[in-house]
mmCIF file of C-alpha atoms and ligand atoms in Angstrom:
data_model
loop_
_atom_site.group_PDB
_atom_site.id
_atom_site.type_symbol
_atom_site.label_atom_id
_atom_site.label_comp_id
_atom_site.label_asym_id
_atom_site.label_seq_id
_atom_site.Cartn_x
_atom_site.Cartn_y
_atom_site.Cartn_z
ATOM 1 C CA UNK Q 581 157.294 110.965 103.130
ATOM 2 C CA UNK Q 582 156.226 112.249 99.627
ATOM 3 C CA UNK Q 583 158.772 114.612 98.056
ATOM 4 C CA UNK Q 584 157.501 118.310 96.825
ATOM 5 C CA UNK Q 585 157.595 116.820 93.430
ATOM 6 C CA UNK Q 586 155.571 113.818 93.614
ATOM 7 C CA UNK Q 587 153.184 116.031 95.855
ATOM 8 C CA UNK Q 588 152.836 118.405 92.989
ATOM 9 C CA UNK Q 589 151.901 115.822 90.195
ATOM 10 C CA UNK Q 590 148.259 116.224 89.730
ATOM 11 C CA UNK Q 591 146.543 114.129 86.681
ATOM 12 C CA UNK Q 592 145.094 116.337 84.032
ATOM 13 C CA UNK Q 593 142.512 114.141 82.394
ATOM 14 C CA UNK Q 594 140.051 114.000 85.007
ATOM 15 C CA UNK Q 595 137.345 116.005 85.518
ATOM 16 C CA UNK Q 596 137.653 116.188 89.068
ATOM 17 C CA UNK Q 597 134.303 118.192 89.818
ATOM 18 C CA UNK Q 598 132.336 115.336 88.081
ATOM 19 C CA UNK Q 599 133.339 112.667 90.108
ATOM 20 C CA UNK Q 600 130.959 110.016 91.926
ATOM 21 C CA UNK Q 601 131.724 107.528 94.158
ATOM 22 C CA UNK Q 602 132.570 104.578 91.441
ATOM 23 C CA UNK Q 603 135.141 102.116 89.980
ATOM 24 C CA UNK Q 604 138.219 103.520 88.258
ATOM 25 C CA UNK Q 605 140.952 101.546 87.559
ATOM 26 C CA UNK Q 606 144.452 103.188 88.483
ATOM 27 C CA UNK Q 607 147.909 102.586 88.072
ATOM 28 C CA UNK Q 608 148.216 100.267 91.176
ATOM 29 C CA UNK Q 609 146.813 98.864 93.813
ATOM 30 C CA UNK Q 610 148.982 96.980 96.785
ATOM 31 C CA UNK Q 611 148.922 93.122 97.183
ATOM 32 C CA UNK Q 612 150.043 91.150 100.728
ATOM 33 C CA UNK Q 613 150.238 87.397 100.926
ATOM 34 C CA UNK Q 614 149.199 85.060 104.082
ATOM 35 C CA UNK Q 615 150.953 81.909 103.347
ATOM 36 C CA UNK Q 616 153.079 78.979 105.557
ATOM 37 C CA UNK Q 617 152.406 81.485 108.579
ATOM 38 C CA UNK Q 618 153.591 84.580 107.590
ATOM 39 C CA UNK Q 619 152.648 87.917 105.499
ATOM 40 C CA UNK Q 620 154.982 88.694 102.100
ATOM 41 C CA UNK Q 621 156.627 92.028 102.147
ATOM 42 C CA UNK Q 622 153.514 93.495 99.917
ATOM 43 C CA UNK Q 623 153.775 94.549 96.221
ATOM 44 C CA UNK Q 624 152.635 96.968 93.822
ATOM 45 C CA UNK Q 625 150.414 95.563 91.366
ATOM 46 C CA UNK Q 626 149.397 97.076 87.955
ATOM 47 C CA UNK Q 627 147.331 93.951 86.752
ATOM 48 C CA UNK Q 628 144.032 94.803 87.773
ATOM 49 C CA UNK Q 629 142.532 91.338 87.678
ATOM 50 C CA UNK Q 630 143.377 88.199 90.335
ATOM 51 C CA UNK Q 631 143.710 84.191 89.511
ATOM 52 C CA UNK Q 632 142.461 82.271 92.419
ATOM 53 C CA UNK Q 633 141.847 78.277 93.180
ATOM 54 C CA UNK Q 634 138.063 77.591 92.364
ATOM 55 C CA UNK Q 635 137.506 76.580 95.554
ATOM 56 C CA UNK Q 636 139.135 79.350 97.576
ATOM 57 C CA UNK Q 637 137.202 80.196 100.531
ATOM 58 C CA UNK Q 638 136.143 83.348 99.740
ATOM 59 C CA UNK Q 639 133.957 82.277 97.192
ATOM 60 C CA UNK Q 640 132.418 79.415 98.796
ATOM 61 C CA UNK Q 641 132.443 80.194 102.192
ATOM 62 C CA UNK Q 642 132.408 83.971 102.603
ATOM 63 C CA UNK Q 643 135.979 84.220 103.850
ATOM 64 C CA UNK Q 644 135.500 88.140 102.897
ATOM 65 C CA UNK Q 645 136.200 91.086 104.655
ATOM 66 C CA UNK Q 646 137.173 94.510 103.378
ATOM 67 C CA UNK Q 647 137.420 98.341 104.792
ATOM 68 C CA UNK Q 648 137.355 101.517 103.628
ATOM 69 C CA UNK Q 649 138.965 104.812 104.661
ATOM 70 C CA UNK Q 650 140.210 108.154 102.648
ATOM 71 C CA UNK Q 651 143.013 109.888 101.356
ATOM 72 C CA UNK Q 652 142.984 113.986 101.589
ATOM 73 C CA UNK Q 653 144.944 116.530 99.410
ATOM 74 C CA UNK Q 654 145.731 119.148 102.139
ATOM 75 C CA UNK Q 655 145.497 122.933 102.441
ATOM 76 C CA UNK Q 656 149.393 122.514 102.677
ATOM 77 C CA UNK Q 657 149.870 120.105 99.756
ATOM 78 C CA UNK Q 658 150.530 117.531 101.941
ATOM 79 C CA UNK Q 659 148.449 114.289 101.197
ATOM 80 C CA UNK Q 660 146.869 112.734 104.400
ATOM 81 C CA UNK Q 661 145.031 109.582 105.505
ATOM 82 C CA UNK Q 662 142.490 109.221 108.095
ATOM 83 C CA UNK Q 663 142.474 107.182 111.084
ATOM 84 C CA UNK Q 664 144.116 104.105 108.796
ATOM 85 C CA UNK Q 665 145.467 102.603 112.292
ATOM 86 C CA UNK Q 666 141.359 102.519 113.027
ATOM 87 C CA UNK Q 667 140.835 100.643 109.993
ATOM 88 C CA UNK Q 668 143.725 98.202 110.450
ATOM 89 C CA UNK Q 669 142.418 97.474 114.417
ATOM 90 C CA UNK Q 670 138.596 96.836 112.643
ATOM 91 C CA UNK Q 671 139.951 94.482 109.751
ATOM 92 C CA UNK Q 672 141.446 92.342 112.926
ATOM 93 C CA UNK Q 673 138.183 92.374 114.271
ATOM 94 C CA UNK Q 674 136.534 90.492 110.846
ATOM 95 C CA UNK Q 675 139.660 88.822 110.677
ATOM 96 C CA UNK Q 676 139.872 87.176 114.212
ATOM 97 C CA UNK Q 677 135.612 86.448 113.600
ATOM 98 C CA UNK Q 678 136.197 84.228 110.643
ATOM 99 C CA UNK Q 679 139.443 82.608 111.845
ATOM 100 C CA UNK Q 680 142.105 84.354 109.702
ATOM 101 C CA UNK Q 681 145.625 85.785 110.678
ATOM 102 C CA UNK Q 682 145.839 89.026 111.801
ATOM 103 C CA UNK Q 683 147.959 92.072 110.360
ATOM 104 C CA UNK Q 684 149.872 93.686 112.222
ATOM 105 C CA UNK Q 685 148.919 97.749 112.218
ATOM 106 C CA UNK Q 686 152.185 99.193 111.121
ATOM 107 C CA UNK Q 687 152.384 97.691 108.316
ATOM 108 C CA UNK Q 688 148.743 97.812 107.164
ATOM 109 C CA UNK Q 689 149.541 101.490 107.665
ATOM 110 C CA UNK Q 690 152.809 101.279 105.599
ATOM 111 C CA UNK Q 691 150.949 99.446 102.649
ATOM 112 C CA UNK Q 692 148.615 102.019 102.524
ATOM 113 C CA UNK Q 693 151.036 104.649 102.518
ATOM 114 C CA UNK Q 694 152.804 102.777 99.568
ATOM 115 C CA UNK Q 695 149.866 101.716 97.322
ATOM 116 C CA UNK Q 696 148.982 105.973 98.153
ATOM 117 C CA UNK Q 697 152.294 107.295 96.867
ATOM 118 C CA UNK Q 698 152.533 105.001 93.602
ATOM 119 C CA UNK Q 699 148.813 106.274 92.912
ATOM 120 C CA UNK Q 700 149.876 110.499 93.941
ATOM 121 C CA UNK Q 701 148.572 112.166 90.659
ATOM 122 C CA UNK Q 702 145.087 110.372 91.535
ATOM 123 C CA UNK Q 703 144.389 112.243 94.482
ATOM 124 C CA UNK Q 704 142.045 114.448 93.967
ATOM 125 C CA UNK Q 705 143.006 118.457 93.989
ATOM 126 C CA UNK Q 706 142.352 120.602 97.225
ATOM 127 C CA UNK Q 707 139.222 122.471 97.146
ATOM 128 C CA UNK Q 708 137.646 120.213 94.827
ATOM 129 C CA UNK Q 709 136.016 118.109 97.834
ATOM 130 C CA UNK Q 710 137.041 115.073 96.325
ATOM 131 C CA UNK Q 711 139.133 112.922 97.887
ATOM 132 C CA UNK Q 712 141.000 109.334 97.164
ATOM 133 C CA UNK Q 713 138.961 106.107 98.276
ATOM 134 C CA UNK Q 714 141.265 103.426 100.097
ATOM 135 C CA UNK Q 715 139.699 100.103 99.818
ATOM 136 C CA UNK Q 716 141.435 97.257 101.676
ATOM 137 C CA UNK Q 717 140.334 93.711 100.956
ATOM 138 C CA UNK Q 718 140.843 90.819 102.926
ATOM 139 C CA UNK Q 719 139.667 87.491 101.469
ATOM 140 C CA UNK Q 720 140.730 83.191 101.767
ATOM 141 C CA UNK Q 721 141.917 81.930 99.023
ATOM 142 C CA UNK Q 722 143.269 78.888 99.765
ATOM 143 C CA UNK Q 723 141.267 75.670 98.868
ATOM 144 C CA UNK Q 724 138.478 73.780 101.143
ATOM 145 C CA UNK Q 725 135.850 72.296 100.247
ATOM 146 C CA UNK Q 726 134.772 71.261 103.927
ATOM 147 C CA UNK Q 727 133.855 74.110 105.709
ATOM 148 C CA UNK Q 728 136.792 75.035 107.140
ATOM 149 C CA UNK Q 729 139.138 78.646 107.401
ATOM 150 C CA UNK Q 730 141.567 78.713 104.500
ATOM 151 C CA UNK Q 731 145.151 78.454 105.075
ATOM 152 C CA UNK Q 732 145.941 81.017 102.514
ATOM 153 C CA UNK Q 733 144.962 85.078 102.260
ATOM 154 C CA UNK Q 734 145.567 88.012 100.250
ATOM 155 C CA UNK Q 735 145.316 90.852 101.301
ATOM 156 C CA UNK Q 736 144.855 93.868 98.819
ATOM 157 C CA UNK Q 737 144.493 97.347 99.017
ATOM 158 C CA UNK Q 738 143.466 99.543 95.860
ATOM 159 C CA UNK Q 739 142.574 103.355 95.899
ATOM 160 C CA UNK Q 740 140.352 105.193 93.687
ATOM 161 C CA UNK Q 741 139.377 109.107 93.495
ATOM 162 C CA UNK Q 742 135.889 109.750 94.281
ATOM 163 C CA UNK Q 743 132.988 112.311 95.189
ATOM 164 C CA UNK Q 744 130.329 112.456 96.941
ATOM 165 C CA UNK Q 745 128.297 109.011 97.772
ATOM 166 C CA UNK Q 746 124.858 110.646 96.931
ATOM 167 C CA UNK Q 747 124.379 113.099 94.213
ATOM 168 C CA UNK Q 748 124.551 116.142 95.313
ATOM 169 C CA UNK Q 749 126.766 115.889 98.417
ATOM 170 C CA UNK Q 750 125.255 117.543 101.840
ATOM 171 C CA UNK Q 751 121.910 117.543 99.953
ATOM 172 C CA UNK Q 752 118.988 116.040 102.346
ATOM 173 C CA UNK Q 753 117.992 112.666 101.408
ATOM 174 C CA UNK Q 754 114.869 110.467 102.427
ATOM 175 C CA UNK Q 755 115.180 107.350 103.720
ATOM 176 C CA UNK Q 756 113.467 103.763 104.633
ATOM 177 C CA UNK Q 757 112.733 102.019 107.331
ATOM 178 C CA UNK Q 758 113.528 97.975 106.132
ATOM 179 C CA UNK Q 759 110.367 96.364 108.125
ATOM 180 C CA UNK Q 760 110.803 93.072 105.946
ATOM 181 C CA UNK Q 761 114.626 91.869 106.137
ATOM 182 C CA UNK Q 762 117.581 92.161 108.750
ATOM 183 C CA UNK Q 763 121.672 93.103 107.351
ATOM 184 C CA UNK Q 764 122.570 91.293 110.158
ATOM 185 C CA UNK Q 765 122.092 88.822 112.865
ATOM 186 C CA UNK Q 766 121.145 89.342 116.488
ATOM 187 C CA UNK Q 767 124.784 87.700 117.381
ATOM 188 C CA UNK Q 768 125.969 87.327 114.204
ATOM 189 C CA UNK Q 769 128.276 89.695 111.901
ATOM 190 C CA UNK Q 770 126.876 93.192 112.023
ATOM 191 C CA UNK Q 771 129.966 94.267 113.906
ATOM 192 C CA UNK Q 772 132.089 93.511 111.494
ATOM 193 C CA UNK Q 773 132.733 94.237 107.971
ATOM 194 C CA UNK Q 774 131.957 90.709 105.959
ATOM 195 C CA UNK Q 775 130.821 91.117 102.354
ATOM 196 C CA UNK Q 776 127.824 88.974 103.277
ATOM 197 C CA UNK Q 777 126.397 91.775 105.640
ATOM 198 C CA UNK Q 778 126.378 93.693 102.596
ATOM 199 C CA UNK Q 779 125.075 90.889 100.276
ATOM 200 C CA UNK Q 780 122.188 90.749 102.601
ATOM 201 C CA UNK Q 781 121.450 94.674 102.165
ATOM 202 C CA UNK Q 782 121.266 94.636 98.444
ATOM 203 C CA UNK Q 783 117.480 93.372 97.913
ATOM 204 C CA UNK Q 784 116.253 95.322 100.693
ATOM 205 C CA UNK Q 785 118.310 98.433 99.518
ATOM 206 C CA UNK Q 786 117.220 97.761 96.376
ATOM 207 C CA UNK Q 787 113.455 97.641 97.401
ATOM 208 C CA UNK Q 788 114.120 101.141 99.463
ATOM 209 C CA UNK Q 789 115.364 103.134 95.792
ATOM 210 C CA UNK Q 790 112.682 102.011 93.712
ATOM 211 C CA UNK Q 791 110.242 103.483 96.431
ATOM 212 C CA UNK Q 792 112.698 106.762 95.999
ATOM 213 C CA UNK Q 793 114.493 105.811 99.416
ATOM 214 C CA UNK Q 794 118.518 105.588 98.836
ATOM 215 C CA UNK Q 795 118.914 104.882 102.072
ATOM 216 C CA UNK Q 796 117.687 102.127 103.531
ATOM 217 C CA UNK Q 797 116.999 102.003 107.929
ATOM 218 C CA UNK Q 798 117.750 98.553 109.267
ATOM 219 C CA UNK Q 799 116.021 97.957 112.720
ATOM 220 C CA UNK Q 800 117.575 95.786 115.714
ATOM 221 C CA UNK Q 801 117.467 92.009 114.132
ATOM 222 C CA UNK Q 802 116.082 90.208 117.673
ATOM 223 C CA UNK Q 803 112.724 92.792 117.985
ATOM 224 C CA UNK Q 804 112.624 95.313 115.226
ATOM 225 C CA UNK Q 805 111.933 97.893 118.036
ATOM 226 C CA UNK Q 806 115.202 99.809 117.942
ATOM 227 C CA UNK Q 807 117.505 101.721 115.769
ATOM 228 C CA UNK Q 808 120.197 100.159 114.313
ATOM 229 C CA UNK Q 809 122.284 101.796 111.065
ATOM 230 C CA UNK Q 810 121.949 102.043 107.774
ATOM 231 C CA UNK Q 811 122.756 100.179 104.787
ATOM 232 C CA UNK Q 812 126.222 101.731 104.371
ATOM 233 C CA UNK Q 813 126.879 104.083 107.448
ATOM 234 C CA UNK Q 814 125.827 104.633 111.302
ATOM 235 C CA UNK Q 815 122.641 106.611 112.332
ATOM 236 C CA UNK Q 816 122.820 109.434 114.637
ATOM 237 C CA UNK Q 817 120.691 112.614 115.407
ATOM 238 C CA UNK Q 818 120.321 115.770 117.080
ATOM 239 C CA UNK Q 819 117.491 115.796 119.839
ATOM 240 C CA UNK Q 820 115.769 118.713 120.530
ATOM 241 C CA UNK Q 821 118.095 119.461 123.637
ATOM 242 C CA UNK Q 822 120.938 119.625 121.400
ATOM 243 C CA UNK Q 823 122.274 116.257 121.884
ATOM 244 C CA UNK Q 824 124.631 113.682 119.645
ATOM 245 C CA UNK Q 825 122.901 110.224 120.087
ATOM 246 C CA UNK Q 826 123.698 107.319 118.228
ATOM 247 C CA UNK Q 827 122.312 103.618 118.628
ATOM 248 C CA UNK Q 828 124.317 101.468 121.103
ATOM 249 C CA UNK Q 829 123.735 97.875 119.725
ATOM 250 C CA UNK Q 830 125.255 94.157 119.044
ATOM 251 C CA UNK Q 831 124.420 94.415 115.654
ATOM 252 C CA UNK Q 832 125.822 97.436 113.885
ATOM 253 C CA UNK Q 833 129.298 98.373 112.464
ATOM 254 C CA UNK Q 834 131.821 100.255 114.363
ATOM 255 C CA UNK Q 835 132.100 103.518 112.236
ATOM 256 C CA UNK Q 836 135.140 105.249 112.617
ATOM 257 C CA UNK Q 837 133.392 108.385 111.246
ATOM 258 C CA UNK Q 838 130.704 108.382 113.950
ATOM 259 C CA UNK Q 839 133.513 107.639 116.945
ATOM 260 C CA UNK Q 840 135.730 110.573 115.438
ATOM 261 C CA UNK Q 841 132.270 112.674 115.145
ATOM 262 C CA UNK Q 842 131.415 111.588 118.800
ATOM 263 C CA UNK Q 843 135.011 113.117 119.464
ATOM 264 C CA UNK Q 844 134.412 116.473 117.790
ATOM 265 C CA UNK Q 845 130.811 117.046 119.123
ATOM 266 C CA UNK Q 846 132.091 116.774 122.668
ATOM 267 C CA UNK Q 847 135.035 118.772 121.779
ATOM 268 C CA UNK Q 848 132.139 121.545 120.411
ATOM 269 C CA UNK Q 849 130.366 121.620 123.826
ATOM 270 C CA UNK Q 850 127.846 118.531 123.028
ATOM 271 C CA UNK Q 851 125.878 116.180 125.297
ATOM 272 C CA UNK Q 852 126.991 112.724 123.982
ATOM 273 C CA UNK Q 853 124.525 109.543 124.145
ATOM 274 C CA UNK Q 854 125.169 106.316 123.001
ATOM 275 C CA UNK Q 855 122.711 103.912 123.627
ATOM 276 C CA UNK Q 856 119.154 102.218 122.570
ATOM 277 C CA UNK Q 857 117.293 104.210 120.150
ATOM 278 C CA UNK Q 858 113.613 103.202 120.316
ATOM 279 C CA UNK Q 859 111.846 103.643 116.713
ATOM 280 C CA UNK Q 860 109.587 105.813 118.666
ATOM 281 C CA UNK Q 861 111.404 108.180 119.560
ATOM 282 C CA UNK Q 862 112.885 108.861 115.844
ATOM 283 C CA UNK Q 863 110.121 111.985 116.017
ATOM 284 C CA UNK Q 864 112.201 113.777 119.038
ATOM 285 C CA UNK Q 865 115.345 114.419 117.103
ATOM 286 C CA UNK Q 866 115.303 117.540 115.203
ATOM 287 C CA UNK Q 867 118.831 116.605 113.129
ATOM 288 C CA UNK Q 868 119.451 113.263 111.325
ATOM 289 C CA UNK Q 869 122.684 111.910 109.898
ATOM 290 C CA UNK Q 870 123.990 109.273 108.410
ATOM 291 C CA UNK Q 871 127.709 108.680 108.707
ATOM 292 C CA UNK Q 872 130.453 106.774 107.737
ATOM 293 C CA UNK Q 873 133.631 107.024 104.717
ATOM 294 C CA UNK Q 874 132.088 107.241 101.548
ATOM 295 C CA UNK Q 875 128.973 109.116 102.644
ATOM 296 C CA UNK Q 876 130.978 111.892 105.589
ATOM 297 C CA UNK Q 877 127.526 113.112 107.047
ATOM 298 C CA UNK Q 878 124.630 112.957 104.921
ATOM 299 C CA UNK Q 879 121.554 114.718 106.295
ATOM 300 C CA UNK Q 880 118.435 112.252 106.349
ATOM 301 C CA UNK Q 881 115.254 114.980 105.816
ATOM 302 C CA UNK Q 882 112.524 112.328 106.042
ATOM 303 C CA UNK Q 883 112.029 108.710 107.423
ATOM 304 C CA UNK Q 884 109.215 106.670 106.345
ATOM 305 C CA UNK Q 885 108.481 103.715 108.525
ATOM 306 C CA UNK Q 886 105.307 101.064 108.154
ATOM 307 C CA UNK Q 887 102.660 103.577 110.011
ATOM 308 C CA UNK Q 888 104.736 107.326 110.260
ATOM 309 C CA UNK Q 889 106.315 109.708 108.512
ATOM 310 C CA UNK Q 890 109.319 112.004 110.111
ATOM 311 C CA UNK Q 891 110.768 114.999 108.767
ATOM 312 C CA UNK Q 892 113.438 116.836 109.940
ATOM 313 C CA UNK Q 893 115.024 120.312 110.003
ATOM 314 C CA UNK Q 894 115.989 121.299 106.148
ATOM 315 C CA UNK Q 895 118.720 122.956 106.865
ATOM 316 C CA UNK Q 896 120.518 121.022 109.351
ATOM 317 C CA UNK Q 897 122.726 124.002 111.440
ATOM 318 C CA UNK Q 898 123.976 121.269 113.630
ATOM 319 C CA UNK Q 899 125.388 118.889 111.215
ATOM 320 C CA UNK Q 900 126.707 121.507 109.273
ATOM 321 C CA UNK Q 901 128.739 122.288 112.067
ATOM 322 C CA UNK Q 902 130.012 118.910 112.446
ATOM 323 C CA UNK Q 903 130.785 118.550 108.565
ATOM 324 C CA UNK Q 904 132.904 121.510 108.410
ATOM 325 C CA UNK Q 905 134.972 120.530 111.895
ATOM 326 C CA UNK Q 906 135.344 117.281 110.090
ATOM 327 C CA UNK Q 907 136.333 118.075 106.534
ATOM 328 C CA UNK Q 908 138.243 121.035 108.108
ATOM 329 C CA UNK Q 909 140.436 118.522 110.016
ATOM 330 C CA UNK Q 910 140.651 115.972 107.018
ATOM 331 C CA UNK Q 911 141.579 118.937 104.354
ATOM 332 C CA UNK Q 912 143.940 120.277 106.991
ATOM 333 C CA UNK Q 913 142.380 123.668 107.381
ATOM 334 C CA UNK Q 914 141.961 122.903 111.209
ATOM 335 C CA UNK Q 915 144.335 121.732 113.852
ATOM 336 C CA UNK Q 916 144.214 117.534 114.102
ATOM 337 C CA UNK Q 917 144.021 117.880 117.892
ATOM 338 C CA UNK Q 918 143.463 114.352 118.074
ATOM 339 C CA UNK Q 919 146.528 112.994 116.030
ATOM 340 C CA UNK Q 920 144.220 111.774 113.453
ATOM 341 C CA UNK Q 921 145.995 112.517 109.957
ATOM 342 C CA UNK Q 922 148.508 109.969 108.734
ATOM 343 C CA UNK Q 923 150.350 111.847 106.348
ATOM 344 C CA UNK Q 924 151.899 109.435 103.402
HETATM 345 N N1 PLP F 1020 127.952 101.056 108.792
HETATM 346 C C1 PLP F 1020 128.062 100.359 107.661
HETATM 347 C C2 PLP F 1020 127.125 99.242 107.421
HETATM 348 C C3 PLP F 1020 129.065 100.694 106.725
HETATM 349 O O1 PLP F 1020 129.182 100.013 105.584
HETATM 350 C C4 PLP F 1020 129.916 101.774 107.001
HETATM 351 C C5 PLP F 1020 130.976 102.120 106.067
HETATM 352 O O2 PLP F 1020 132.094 101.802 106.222
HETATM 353 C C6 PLP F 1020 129.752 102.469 108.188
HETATM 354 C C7 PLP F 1020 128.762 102.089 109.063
HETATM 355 C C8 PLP F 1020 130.637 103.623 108.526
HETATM 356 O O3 PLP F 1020 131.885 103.215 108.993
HETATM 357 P P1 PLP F 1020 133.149 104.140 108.823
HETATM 358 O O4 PLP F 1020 132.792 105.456 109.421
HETATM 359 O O5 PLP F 1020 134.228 103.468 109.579
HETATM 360 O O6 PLP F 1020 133.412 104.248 107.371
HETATM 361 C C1 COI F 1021 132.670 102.999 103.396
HETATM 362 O O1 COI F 1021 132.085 104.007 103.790
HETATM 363 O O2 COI F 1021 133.887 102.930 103.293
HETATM 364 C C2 COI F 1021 131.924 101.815 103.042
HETATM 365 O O3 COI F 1021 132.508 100.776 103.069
HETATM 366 C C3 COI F 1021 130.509 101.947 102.675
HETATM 367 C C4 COI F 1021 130.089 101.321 101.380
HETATM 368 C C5 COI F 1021 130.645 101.964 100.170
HETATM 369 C C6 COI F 1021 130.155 99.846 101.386
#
């Protein structure tokens, strides 16, 4: 566990406040080796760059995976992780669907809670809202030229102090239905958390902005008819009865924030539905949120699809309420009923 000390060392050339959710180098970031059947111990590394064979499989073959999950300075000082066991269990999942070794969940959790402590002054301050990024990678890099797994990984972890995802944090935004391409397959890799998936969203995302749509709605891949998620985080909304429902589907990504929110909303009182979202019934909800790490909740105000326009409530009472259990549970200003925080 982190000493008072190294709790207490804050960086002082940052402009915390400012922050956006973007690339800073630190002083560190964690490296673990797959090689002759076994993972190395992990180490610290300060050389932000990596030296690979040009025909690792990552780069040929999509041997890619990575996660994503957050650091929190506390109400207490105390600097917590969320859910990293969550993350560890999901990597498995990519992992296991391209044919690469497994890590075992302790000691994803232990990296994390080392590559977190050597990078302490980064965390961002409580009450600023920021919080520190933790972005696992997962990638082949052992030579093939068939396509075939590698016999090689890395696995690397680096951490970066961010804001909000969308300017303005819980500020409404409007998104896009994507009528023209698919993320993912109908039995393909939607599940889990390949680079390609998100290769795959970047024209169509792209497409969505310039239109003045960040975010981008991807439909069911086999028939277009139902909900699926968005480009970077789950969908879910608040029916008129009061309801949490979220898309049940073989296509979308297993959001830890949207299970955890599931949680809370049941522990408020809340009617929980997971299943098929029909695109026609997007004008009975009278909340919309998208979910996930980097964006928490962010309240969709308006979705545009080929023939109809939704709006929804402005003000969004219901995911407010959600937000604050959340972020009260993350900044430690609530009680982790759940056994949620990981403290480093
Ligand atoms: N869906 C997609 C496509 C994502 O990229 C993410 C982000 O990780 C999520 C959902 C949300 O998942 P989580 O809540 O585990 O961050
Ligand atoms: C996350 O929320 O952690 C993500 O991975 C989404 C995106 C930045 C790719």
């Amino acid at each position: 566990m982190a000493s008072k000390e190294e709790l207490s060392n804050i960086r002082k050339d940052i402009d915390w406040a400012s922050l956006g959710f973007s690339y800073m180098p630190v002083r560190s970031h964690i490296r673990a080796s797959f090689k002759d059947g076994k993972w190395s111990e992990g180490e610290l590394c300060t050389d932000h760059t990596i030296s690979m064979s040009i025909a690792a499989t990552c780069l040929h073959y999509g041997q890619a995976a990575f996660e994503g999950l957050k650091a929190f300075r506390c109400k207490d000082g105390a600097v917590r992780v969320f859910r990293p066991d969550e993350n560890a269990r999901r990597l498995n999942l990519s992992a296991e669907r391209i044919l690469g070794p497994t890590i075992p969940v302790d000691f994803f959790c232990e990296l994390v809670r080392k590559v977190v402590l050597d990078n302490i002054d980064y965390v961002p301050p409580y009450g600023s809202g920021g919080s520190l990024y933790i972005r696992p990678l997962y990638i082949g890099v052992g030579p093939q030229i068939g396509v075939a797994p590698s016999d090689e990984y890395e696995l690397l972890i680096m951490v970066m102090p961010v804001g909000p995802y969308y300017k303005g944090g819980m500020k409404p935004v409007h998104a896009m239905v994507i009528e023209d391409y698919d993320r993912a397959a109908p039995l393909g890799t939607g599940t889990i958390k390949l680079g390609g998936n998100y290769a795959a969203s970047l024209k169509p995302a792209k497409a969505a902005k310039e239109k003045g749509f960040p975010i981008p709605l991807f439909m069911d891949p086999k028939t277009h008819e139902y909900v699926d998620e968005f480009g970077t985080s789950n969908f879910f909304g608040i029916t008129k009865e009061g309801a949490y429902a979220t898309p049940a589907s073989s296509s979308i990504l297993g959001s830890i924030t949207n299970k955890s929110l599931q949680q809370i909303a049941q522990d408020l009182g809340m009617k929980v539905e997971k299943r098929q979202i029909h695109r026609n019934e997007l004008g009975n909800f009278a909340e919309i949120g998208a979910c996930g790490t980097a964006v928490v909740i962010t309240p969709v105000s308006e979705i545009v699809t080929k023939d109809q326009t939704y709006k929804y409530e402005e003000n969004f009472p219901t995911l407010k309420k959600l937000y604050d259990a959340m972020q009260g549970i993350q900044y430690g200003e609530l009680p982790d009923t759940h056994n949620w925080m990981f403290e480093v």
